[in-house]
Amino acid sequence: MRLEYFEMIDSVEEFDAERGYIRTIARVPMTSPVFEGHFPTHPILPGVMLLETMNHASGYLLLGLHKLKKLPLFTGVKKGKFRKWVTPGMVLEASAELLHDGSGFGVTKALIKQDGQRIADAEITLALVDFPTPGLEAEIRRRAEAAGLFATVIA
């Protein structure tokens, strides 16, 4: 997890196109400028970063299902809940299950767990659009490959 660069997913552990399911790992860094203000002397990962982690797991699922041909962009969240604090050093499991894919949108049920305990969950909606620039497409492919998604999708 590189919070400052919004790289939330470290690795894709499972991708199942038939089930419309992905399971990822996100390692919360021990230090980050994010923690300097949230909160001084008591660092807690902001809820918006947990939402972004669920969004990224959902985005990787849709990237995989669409064979890295469409860019998933966050458009909405429903039923978002945060149940526990996340602190530096925690290893999170972020998963997403496809609820809907069509009409240019994907909807997922996303979940974050740590040691089997539910941390957060939400229903995430993403628009599926053409990549606006070749540079962005290349960067998304690089990140997907680094996380391990590329090999499972293209293979």
mmCIF file of N, CA and C in Angstrom, residues 29-154:
data_model
loop_
_atom_site.group_PDB
_atom_site.id
_atom_site.type_symbol
_atom_site.label_atom_id
_atom_site.label_comp_id
_atom_site.label_asym_id
_atom_site.label_seq_id
_atom_site.Cartn_x
_atom_site.Cartn_y
_atom_site.Cartn_z
ATOM 1 N N PRO A 29 1.097 0.645 5.554
ATOM 2 C CA PRO A 29 2.487 0.981 5.887
ATOM 3 C C PRO A 29 2.626 1.436 7.342
ATOM 4 N N MET A 30 3.823 1.267 7.854
ATOM 5 C CA MET A 30 4.094 1.707 9.228
ATOM 6 C C MET A 30 4.155 3.231 9.315
ATOM 7 N N THR A 31 4.615 3.861 8.248
ATOM 8 C CA THR A 31 4.701 5.321 8.237
ATOM 9 C C THR A 31 4.110 5.852 6.933
ATOM 10 N N SER A 32 3.499 7.005 7.025
ATOM 11 C CA SER A 32 2.952 7.701 5.863
ATOM 12 C C SER A 32 2.564 9.106 6.303
ATOM 13 N N PRO A 33 2.714 10.094 5.415
ATOM 14 C CA PRO A 33 2.256 11.437 5.755
ATOM 15 C C PRO A 33 0.777 11.473 6.143
ATOM 16 N N VAL A 34 -0.008 10.519 5.649
ATOM 17 C CA VAL A 34 -1.437 10.458 6.002
ATOM 18 C C VAL A 34 -1.621 10.369 7.511
ATOM 19 N N PHE A 35 -0.723 9.630 8.173
ATOM 20 C CA PHE A 35 -0.867 9.412 9.614
ATOM 21 C C PHE A 35 -0.432 10.617 10.448
ATOM 22 N N GLU A 36 0.315 11.535 9.841
ATOM 23 C CA GLU A 36 0.786 12.691 10.608
ATOM 24 C C GLU A 36 -0.363 13.557 11.101
ATOM 25 N N GLY A 37 -1.449 13.600 10.343
ATOM 26 C CA GLY A 37 -2.584 14.419 10.766
ATOM 27 C C GLY A 37 -3.784 13.601 11.193
ATOM 28 N N HIS A 38 -3.706 12.294 11.047
ATOM 29 C CA HIS A 38 -4.879 11.438 11.330
ATOM 30 C C HIS A 38 -4.464 10.227 12.143
ATOM 31 N N PHE A 39 -4.235 10.338 13.363
ATOM 32 C CA PHE A 39 -4.228 11.473 14.261
ATOM 33 C C PHE A 39 -2.843 11.580 14.882
ATOM 34 N N PRO A 40 -2.381 12.782 15.205
ATOM 35 C CA PRO A 40 -1.062 12.917 15.835
ATOM 36 C C PRO A 40 -0.976 12.062 17.095
ATOM 37 N N THR A 41 0.063 11.293 17.204
ATOM 38 C CA THR A 41 0.380 10.361 18.300
ATOM 39 C C THR A 41 -0.538 9.143 18.359
ATOM 40 N N HIS A 42 -1.573 9.076 17.525
ATOM 41 C CA HIS A 42 -2.476 7.924 17.497
ATOM 42 C C HIS A 42 -2.929 7.674 16.052
ATOM 43 N N PRO A 43 -2.033 7.123 15.200
ATOM 44 C CA PRO A 43 -2.344 6.999 13.770
ATOM 45 C C PRO A 43 -3.445 5.981 13.474
ATOM 46 N N ILE A 44 -4.429 6.438 12.696
ATOM 47 C CA ILE A 44 -5.543 5.588 12.249
ATOM 48 C C ILE A 44 -5.738 5.854 10.751
ATOM 49 N N LEU A 45 -5.868 4.792 9.982
ATOM 50 C CA LEU A 45 -6.108 4.949 8.556
ATOM 51 C C LEU A 45 -7.473 5.606 8.347
ATOM 52 N N PRO A 46 -7.538 6.708 7.603
ATOM 53 C CA PRO A 46 -8.823 7.374 7.382
ATOM 54 C C PRO A 46 -9.818 6.449 6.674
ATOM 55 N N GLY A 47 -11.081 6.588 7.024
ATOM 56 C CA GLY A 47 -12.132 5.781 6.415
ATOM 57 C C GLY A 47 -12.167 5.923 4.909
ATOM 58 N N VAL A 48 -11.851 7.114 4.401
ATOM 59 C CA VAL A 48 -11.844 7.319 2.956
ATOM 60 C C VAL A 48 -10.805 6.430 2.287
ATOM 61 N N MET A 49 -9.705 6.119 2.982
ATOM 62 C CA MET A 49 -8.694 5.220 2.433
ATOM 63 C C MET A 49 -9.186 3.765 2.439
ATOM 64 N N LEU A 50 -9.998 3.424 3.427
ATOM 65 C CA LEU A 50 -10.613 2.093 3.421
ATOM 66 C C LEU A 50 -11.601 1.981 2.264
ATOM 67 N N LEU A 51 -12.363 3.031 2.052
ATOM 68 C CA LEU A 51 -13.285 3.054 0.915
ATOM 69 C C LEU A 51 -12.507 2.931 -0.398
ATOM 70 N N GLU A 52 -11.390 3.638 -0.491
ATOM 71 C CA GLU A 52 -10.563 3.566 -1.694
ATOM 72 C C GLU A 52 -9.982 2.168 -1.889
ATOM 73 N N THR A 53 -9.648 1.492 -0.812
ATOM 74 C CA THR A 53 -9.139 0.120 -0.913
ATOM 75 C C THR A 53 -10.227 -0.805 -1.454
ATOM 76 N N MET A 54 -11.456 -0.657 -0.973
ATOM 77 C CA MET A 54 -12.562 -1.455 -1.513
ATOM 78 C C MET A 54 -12.815 -1.103 -2.977
ATOM 79 N N ASN A 55 -12.692 0.181 -3.312
ATOM 80 C CA ASN A 55 -12.842 0.626 -4.694
ATOM 81 C C ASN A 55 -11.776 -0.017 -5.587
ATOM 82 N N HIS A 56 -10.537 -0.072 -5.116
ATOM 83 C CA HIS A 56 -9.463 -0.658 -5.910
ATOM 84 C C HIS A 56 -9.665 -2.162 -6.090
ATOM 85 N N ALA A 57 -10.082 -2.864 -5.057
ATOM 86 C CA ALA A 57 -10.365 -4.296 -5.207
ATOM 87 C C ALA A 57 -11.475 -4.486 -6.247
ATOM 88 N N SER A 58 -12.503 -3.662 -6.162
ATOM 89 C CA SER A 58 -13.609 -3.721 -7.131
ATOM 90 C C SER A 58 -13.115 -3.385 -8.532
ATOM 91 N N GLY A 59 -12.269 -2.377 -8.631
ATOM 92 C CA GLY A 59 -11.715 -1.979 -9.921
ATOM 93 C C GLY A 59 -10.861 -3.077 -10.535
ATOM 94 N N TYR A 60 -10.038 -3.735 -9.728
ATOM 95 C CA TYR A 60 -9.234 -4.845 -10.237
ATOM 96 C C TYR A 60 -10.133 -5.982 -10.714
ATOM 97 N N LEU A 61 -11.219 -6.230 -9.995
ATOM 98 C CA LEU A 61 -12.156 -7.266 -10.437
ATOM 99 C C LEU A 61 -12.697 -6.922 -11.821
ATOM 100 N N LEU A 62 -13.149 -5.697 -11.998
ATOM 101 C CA LEU A 62 -13.711 -5.291 -13.291
ATOM 102 C C LEU A 62 -12.642 -5.206 -14.377
ATOM 103 N N LEU A 63 -11.439 -4.771 -14.027
ATOM 104 C CA LEU A 63 -10.342 -4.793 -14.998
ATOM 105 C C LEU A 63 -10.123 -6.213 -15.502
ATOM 106 N N GLY A 64 -10.107 -7.163 -14.576
ATOM 107 C CA GLY A 64 -9.904 -8.552 -14.949
ATOM 108 C C GLY A 64 -11.034 -9.114 -15.781
ATOM 109 N N LEU A 65 -12.257 -8.824 -15.386
ATOM 110 C CA LEU A 65 -13.414 -9.341 -16.120
ATOM 111 C C LEU A 65 -13.480 -8.772 -17.537
ATOM 112 N N HIS A 66 -12.957 -7.557 -17.712
ATOM 113 C CA HIS A 66 -12.973 -6.908 -19.024
ATOM 114 C C HIS A 66 -11.611 -6.994 -19.712
ATOM 115 N N LYS A 67 -10.762 -7.900 -19.215
ATOM 116 C CA LYS A 67 -9.453 -8.180 -19.838
ATOM 117 C C LYS A 67 -8.605 -6.921 -20.046
ATOM 118 N N LEU A 68 -8.663 -6.017 -19.054
ATOM 119 C CA LEU A 68 -7.882 -4.779 -19.062
ATOM 120 C C LEU A 68 -8.169 -3.896 -20.267
ATOM 121 N N LYS A 69 -9.395 -3.958 -20.787
ATOM 122 C CA LYS A 69 -9.787 -3.160 -21.958
ATOM 123 C C LYS A 69 -10.606 -1.926 -21.582
ATOM 124 N N LYS A 70 -11.146 -1.879 -20.364
ATOM 125 C CA LYS A 70 -11.962 -0.748 -19.899
ATOM 126 C C LYS A 70 -11.405 -0.253 -18.569
ATOM 127 N N LEU A 71 -11.492 1.043 -18.360
ATOM 128 C CA LEU A 71 -11.040 1.671 -17.124
ATOM 129 C C LEU A 71 -12.224 1.819 -16.172
ATOM 130 N N PRO A 72 -12.184 1.163 -15.002
ATOM 131 C CA PRO A 72 -13.262 1.339 -14.029
ATOM 132 C C PRO A 72 -13.023 2.607 -13.194
ATOM 133 N N LEU A 73 -14.022 3.476 -13.166
ATOM 134 C CA LEU A 73 -13.925 4.729 -12.403
ATOM 135 C C LEU A 73 -15.020 4.769 -11.341
ATOM 136 N N PHE A 74 -14.639 5.060 -10.130
ATOM 137 C CA PHE A 74 -15.566 5.142 -8.999
ATOM 138 C C PHE A 74 -16.662 6.163 -9.286
ATOM 139 N N THR A 75 -17.921 5.745 -9.108
ATOM 140 C CA THR A 75 -19.032 6.684 -9.285
ATOM 141 C C THR A 75 -19.963 6.733 -8.085
ATOM 142 N N GLY A 76 -19.880 5.747 -7.184
ATOM 143 C CA GLY A 76 -20.776 5.822 -6.043
ATOM 144 C C GLY A 76 -20.575 4.696 -5.049
ATOM 145 N N VAL A 77 -21.125 4.937 -3.867
ATOM 146 C CA VAL A 77 -21.060 3.952 -2.788
ATOM 147 C C VAL A 77 -22.407 3.923 -2.081
ATOM 148 N N LYS A 78 -22.842 2.721 -1.723
ATOM 149 C CA LYS A 78 -24.056 2.536 -0.933
ATOM 150 C C LYS A 78 -23.715 1.608 0.219
ATOM 151 N N LYS A 79 -24.447 1.763 1.295
ATOM 152 C CA LYS A 79 -24.354 0.849 2.433
ATOM 153 C C LYS A 79 -22.941 0.717 2.985
ATOM 154 N N GLY A 80 -22.160 1.791 2.927
ATOM 155 C CA GLY A 80 -20.799 1.753 3.454
ATOM 156 C C GLY A 80 -20.789 1.747 4.967
ATOM 157 N N LYS A 81 -20.025 0.806 5.538
ATOM 158 C CA LYS A 81 -19.904 0.717 6.995
ATOM 159 C C LYS A 81 -18.463 0.462 7.376
ATOM 160 N N PHE A 82 -18.037 1.139 8.438
ATOM 161 C CA PHE A 82 -16.702 0.960 9.005
ATOM 162 C C PHE A 82 -16.885 0.460 10.426
ATOM 163 N N ARG A 83 -16.277 -0.669 10.725
ATOM 164 C CA ARG A 83 -16.536 -1.330 12.009
ATOM 165 C C ARG A 83 -15.374 -1.293 12.990
ATOM 166 N N LYS A 84 -14.160 -1.203 12.485
ATOM 167 C CA LYS A 84 -12.979 -1.227 13.367
ATOM 168 C C LYS A 84 -11.942 -0.248 12.833
ATOM 169 N N TRP A 85 -11.096 0.233 13.726
ATOM 170 C CA TRP A 85 -10.000 1.101 13.327
ATOM 171 C C TRP A 85 -8.922 0.277 12.657
ATOM 172 N N VAL A 86 -8.262 0.896 11.697
ATOM 173 C CA VAL A 86 -7.115 0.274 11.034
ATOM 174 C C VAL A 86 -5.891 1.113 11.374
ATOM 175 N N THR A 87 -4.847 0.434 11.832
ATOM 176 C CA THR A 87 -3.640 1.115 12.282
ATOM 177 C C THR A 87 -2.434 0.661 11.456
ATOM 178 N N PRO A 88 -1.338 1.421 11.515
ATOM 179 C CA PRO A 88 -0.148 1.067 10.753
ATOM 180 C C PRO A 88 0.304 -0.369 11.033
ATOM 181 N N GLY A 89 0.742 -1.032 9.958
ATOM 182 C CA GLY A 89 1.261 -2.389 10.079
ATOM 183 C C GLY A 89 0.237 -3.494 9.875
ATOM 184 N N MET A 90 -1.028 -3.157 9.864
ATOM 185 C CA MET A 90 -2.050 -4.194 9.684
ATOM 186 C C MET A 90 -2.022 -4.723 8.256
ATOM 187 N N VAL A 91 -2.323 -6.008 8.106
ATOM 188 C CA VAL A 91 -2.453 -6.626 6.792
ATOM 189 C C VAL A 91 -3.944 -6.875 6.572
ATOM 190 N N LEU A 92 -4.473 -6.269 5.513
ATOM 191 C CA LEU A 92 -5.902 -6.331 5.234
ATOM 192 C C LEU A 92 -6.172 -7.245 4.047
ATOM 193 N N GLU A 93 -7.284 -7.921 4.094
ATOM 194 C CA GLU A 93 -7.774 -8.700 2.960
ATOM 195 C C GLU A 93 -8.977 -7.951 2.406
ATOM 196 N N ALA A 94 -8.848 -7.481 1.170
ATOM 197 C CA ALA A 94 -9.940 -6.762 0.516
ATOM 198 C C ALA A 94 -10.480 -7.632 -0.609
ATOM 199 N N SER A 95 -11.781 -7.853 -0.601
ATOM 200 C CA SER A 95 -12.388 -8.693 -1.636
ATOM 201 C C SER A 95 -13.564 -7.947 -2.261
ATOM 202 N N ALA A 96 -13.943 -8.420 -3.441
ATOM 203 C CA ALA A 96 -15.101 -7.847 -4.133
ATOM 204 C C ALA A 96 -15.794 -8.945 -4.912
ATOM 205 N N GLU A 97 -17.119 -8.866 -4.910
ATOM 206 C CA GLU A 97 -17.957 -9.819 -5.630
ATOM 207 C C GLU A 97 -18.856 -9.029 -6.566
ATOM 208 N N LEU A 98 -18.939 -9.473 -7.806
ATOM 209 C CA LEU A 98 -19.729 -8.775 -8.805
ATOM 210 C C LEU A 98 -21.225 -8.936 -8.535
ATOM 211 N N LEU A 99 -21.938 -7.809 -8.493
ATOM 212 C CA LEU A 99 -23.393 -7.824 -8.373
ATOM 213 C C LEU A 99 -24.061 -7.519 -9.704
ATOM 214 N N HIS A 100 -23.420 -6.636 -10.514
ATOM 215 C CA HIS A 100 -24.008 -6.220 -11.798
ATOM 216 C C HIS A 100 -22.888 -5.781 -12.731
ATOM 217 N N ASP A 101 -23.004 -6.144 -14.003
ATOM 218 C CA ASP A 101 -22.067 -5.686 -15.024
ATOM 219 C C ASP A 101 -22.856 -5.473 -16.307
ATOM 220 N N GLY A 102 -23.067 -4.229 -16.669
ATOM 221 C CA GLY A 102 -23.820 -3.916 -17.878
ATOM 222 C C GLY A 102 -24.144 -2.445 -17.950
ATOM 223 N N SER A 103 -24.573 -1.985 -19.106
ATOM 224 C CA SER A 103 -24.941 -0.585 -19.337
ATOM 225 C C SER A 103 -23.798 0.366 -19.025
ATOM 226 N N GLY A 104 -22.549 -0.119 -19.153
ATOM 227 C CA GLY A 104 -21.402 0.743 -18.905
ATOM 228 C C GLY A 104 -21.044 0.914 -17.446
ATOM 229 N N PHE A 105 -21.630 0.096 -16.565
ATOM 230 C CA PHE A 105 -21.356 0.188 -15.141
ATOM 231 C C PHE A 105 -21.146 -1.199 -14.554
ATOM 232 N N GLY A 106 -20.382 -1.238 -13.485
ATOM 233 C CA GLY A 106 -20.234 -2.446 -12.691
ATOM 234 C C GLY A 106 -20.558 -2.117 -11.252
ATOM 235 N N VAL A 107 -21.204 -3.040 -10.576
ATOM 236 C CA VAL A 107 -21.529 -2.868 -9.158
ATOM 237 C C VAL A 107 -20.982 -4.079 -8.419
ATOM 238 N N THR A 108 -20.306 -3.824 -7.304
ATOM 239 C CA THR A 108 -19.735 -4.905 -6.517
ATOM 240 C C THR A 108 -20.143 -4.791 -5.053
ATOM 241 N N LYS A 109 -20.047 -5.905 -4.378
ATOM 242 C CA LYS A 109 -20.134 -5.931 -2.921
ATOM 243 C C LYS A 109 -18.703 -6.131 -2.447
ATOM 244 N N ALA A 110 -18.154 -5.127 -1.787
ATOM 245 C CA ALA A 110 -16.756 -5.151 -1.359
ATOM 246 C C ALA A 110 -16.662 -5.296 0.156
ATOM 247 N N LEU A 111 -15.550 -5.889 0.585
ATOM 248 C CA LEU A 111 -15.369 -6.215 1.999
ATOM 249 C C LEU A 111 -13.893 -6.127 2.349
ATOM 250 N N ILE A 112 -13.608 -5.615 3.532
ATOM 251 C CA ILE A 112 -12.248 -5.642 4.077
ATOM 252 C C ILE A 112 -12.291 -6.405 5.391
ATOM 253 N N LYS A 113 -11.348 -7.355 5.515
ATOM 254 C CA LYS A 113 -11.200 -8.124 6.754
ATOM 255 C C LYS A 113 -9.752 -8.047 7.215
ATOM 256 N N GLN A 114 -9.577 -8.280 8.492
ATOM 257 C CA GLN A 114 -8.242 -8.392 9.074
ATOM 258 C C GLN A 114 -8.311 -9.510 10.097
ATOM 259 N N ASP A 115 -7.486 -10.530 9.899
ATOM 260 C CA ASP A 115 -7.513 -11.720 10.767
ATOM 261 C C ASP A 115 -8.929 -12.284 10.903
ATOM 262 N N GLY A 116 -9.669 -12.310 9.802
ATOM 263 C CA GLY A 116 -11.010 -12.883 9.787
ATOM 264 C C GLY A 116 -12.106 -11.976 10.314
ATOM 265 N N GLN A 117 -11.751 -10.837 10.870
ATOM 266 C CA GLN A 117 -12.760 -9.904 11.404
ATOM 267 C C GLN A 117 -13.116 -8.854 10.365
ATOM 268 N N ARG A 118 -14.400 -8.604 10.218
ATOM 269 C CA ARG A 118 -14.886 -7.611 9.270
ATOM 270 C C ARG A 118 -14.490 -6.213 9.750
ATOM 271 N N ILE A 119 -13.831 -5.488 8.856
ATOM 272 C CA ILE A 119 -13.405 -4.117 9.149
ATOM 273 C C ILE A 119 -14.348 -3.112 8.499
ATOM 274 N N ALA A 120 -14.666 -3.355 7.214
ATOM 275 C CA ALA A 120 -15.509 -2.426 6.453
ATOM 276 C C ALA A 120 -16.151 -3.172 5.295
ATOM 277 N N ASP A 121 -17.282 -2.655 4.837
ATOM 278 C CA ASP A 121 -17.923 -3.200 3.647
ATOM 279 C C ASP A 121 -18.764 -2.124 2.991
ATOM 280 N N ALA A 122 -19.021 -2.311 1.705
ATOM 281 C CA ALA A 122 -19.793 -1.321 0.948
ATOM 282 C C ALA A 122 -20.202 -1.917 -0.392
ATOM 283 N N GLU A 123 -21.205 -1.315 -0.983
ATOM 284 C CA GLU A 123 -21.580 -1.601 -2.359
ATOM 285 C C GLU A 123 -20.973 -0.485 -3.202
ATOM 286 N N ILE A 124 -20.128 -0.861 -4.147
ATOM 287 C CA ILE A 124 -19.367 0.096 -4.941
ATOM 288 C C ILE A 124 -19.878 0.087 -6.384
ATOM 289 N N THR A 125 -20.105 1.267 -6.956
ATOM 290 C CA THR A 125 -20.488 1.394 -8.359
ATOM 291 C C THR A 125 -19.349 2.068 -9.110
ATOM 292 N N LEU A 126 -18.989 1.472 -10.255
ATOM 293 C CA LEU A 126 -17.930 2.014 -11.094
ATOM 294 C C LEU A 126 -18.408 2.116 -12.538
ATOM 295 N N ALA A 127 -18.077 3.221 -13.195
ATOM 296 C CA ALA A 127 -18.322 3.358 -14.629
ATOM 297 C C ALA A 127 -17.191 2.647 -15.356
ATOM 298 N N LEU A 128 -17.505 2.040 -16.488
ATOM 299 C CA LEU A 128 -16.504 1.374 -17.320
ATOM 300 C C LEU A 128 -16.342 2.196 -18.593
ATOM 301 N N VAL A 129 -15.176 2.831 -18.723
ATOM 302 C CA VAL A 129 -14.948 3.761 -19.826
ATOM 303 C C VAL A 129 -13.696 3.359 -20.608
ATOM 304 N N ASP A 130 -13.584 3.912 -21.806
ATOM 305 C CA ASP A 130 -12.353 3.730 -22.568
ATOM 306 C C ASP A 130 -11.230 4.484 -21.866
ATOM 307 N N PHE A 131 -10.017 3.978 -21.978
ATOM 308 C CA PHE A 131 -8.874 4.680 -21.400
ATOM 309 C C PHE A 131 -8.697 6.007 -22.136
ATOM 310 N N PRO A 132 -8.606 7.127 -21.414
ATOM 311 C CA PRO A 132 -8.521 8.432 -22.073
ATOM 312 C C PRO A 132 -7.165 8.705 -22.723
ATOM 313 N N THR A 133 -6.098 8.053 -22.220
ATOM 314 C CA THR A 133 -4.769 8.253 -22.802
ATOM 315 C C THR A 133 -4.016 6.926 -22.797
ATOM 316 N N PRO A 134 -3.119 6.746 -23.750
ATOM 317 C CA PRO A 134 -2.287 5.538 -23.749
ATOM 318 C C PRO A 134 -1.408 5.457 -22.497
ATOM 319 N N GLY A 135 -0.976 6.605 -21.996
ATOM 320 C CA GLY A 135 -0.136 6.620 -20.802
ATOM 321 C C GLY A 135 -0.863 6.077 -19.583
ATOM 322 N N LEU A 136 -2.122 6.450 -19.416
ATOM 323 C CA LEU A 136 -2.893 5.945 -18.279
ATOM 324 C C LEU A 136 -3.136 4.447 -18.434
ATOM 325 N N GLU A 137 -3.439 4.012 -19.634
ATOM 326 C CA GLU A 137 -3.640 2.577 -19.866
ATOM 327 C C GLU A 137 -2.371 1.793 -19.519
ATOM 328 N N ALA A 138 -1.219 2.307 -19.926
ATOM 329 C CA ALA A 138 0.052 1.640 -19.629
ATOM 330 C C ALA A 138 0.306 1.596 -18.121
ATOM 331 N N GLU A 139 0.005 2.677 -17.419
ATOM 332 C CA GLU A 139 0.229 2.711 -15.967
ATOM 333 C C GLU A 139 -0.704 1.745 -15.243
ATOM 334 N N ILE A 140 -1.961 1.682 -15.643
ATOM 335 C CA ILE A 140 -2.906 0.746 -15.023
ATOM 336 C C ILE A 140 -2.461 -0.690 -15.280
ATOM 337 N N ARG A 141 -1.999 -0.981 -16.494
ATOM 338 C CA ARG A 141 -1.485 -2.317 -16.804
ATOM 339 C C ARG A 141 -0.264 -2.640 -15.950
ATOM 340 N N ARG A 142 0.633 -1.644 -15.768
ATOM 341 C CA ARG A 142 1.824 -1.847 -14.939
ATOM 342 C C ARG A 142 1.424 -2.194 -13.506
ATOM 343 N N ARG A 143 0.466 -1.432 -12.962
ATOM 344 C CA ARG A 143 0.027 -1.688 -11.584
ATOM 345 C C ARG A 143 -0.665 -3.042 -11.461
ATOM 346 N N ALA A 144 -1.488 -3.383 -12.446
ATOM 347 C CA ALA A 144 -2.171 -4.687 -12.421
ATOM 348 C C ALA A 144 -1.159 -5.822 -12.493
ATOM 349 N N GLU A 145 -0.152 -5.653 -13.328
ATOM 350 C CA GLU A 145 0.885 -6.685 -13.438
ATOM 351 C C GLU A 145 1.670 -6.804 -12.139
ATOM 352 N N ALA A 146 2.028 -5.672 -11.530
ATOM 353 C CA ALA A 146 2.782 -5.687 -10.275
ATOM 354 C C ALA A 146 1.995 -6.368 -9.158
ATOM 355 N N ALA A 147 0.680 -6.216 -9.172
ATOM 356 C CA ALA A 147 -0.163 -6.829 -8.141
ATOM 357 C C ALA A 147 -0.448 -8.301 -8.421
ATOM 358 N N GLY A 148 -0.177 -8.765 -9.645
ATOM 359 C CA GLY A 148 -0.410 -10.159 -9.975
ATOM 360 C C GLY A 148 -1.700 -10.411 -10.730
ATOM 361 N N LEU A 149 -2.429 -9.370 -11.097
ATOM 362 C CA LEU A 149 -3.677 -9.547 -11.827
ATOM 363 C C LEU A 149 -3.427 -9.876 -13.286
ATOM 364 N N PHE A 150 -2.457 -9.218 -13.884
ATOM 365 C CA PHE A 150 -2.188 -9.342 -15.309
ATOM 366 C C PHE A 150 -2.026 -10.799 -15.736
ATOM 367 N N ALA A 151 -1.244 -11.563 -15.024
ATOM 368 C CA ALA A 151 -0.959 -12.947 -15.398
ATOM 369 C C ALA A 151 -2.215 -13.812 -15.322
ATOM 370 N N THR A 152 -3.087 -13.586 -14.342
ATOM 371 C CA THR A 152 -4.278 -14.423 -14.202
ATOM 372 C C THR A 152 -5.325 -14.089 -15.249
ATOM 373 N N VAL A 153 -5.331 -12.869 -15.759
ATOM 374 C CA VAL A 153 -6.332 -12.448 -16.719
ATOM 375 C C VAL A 153 -5.927 -12.811 -18.147
ATOM 376 N N ILE A 154 -4.689 -12.552 -18.487
ATOM 377 C CA ILE A 154 -4.214 -12.751 -19.848
ATOM 378 C C ILE A 154 -3.880 -14.213 -20.129
#
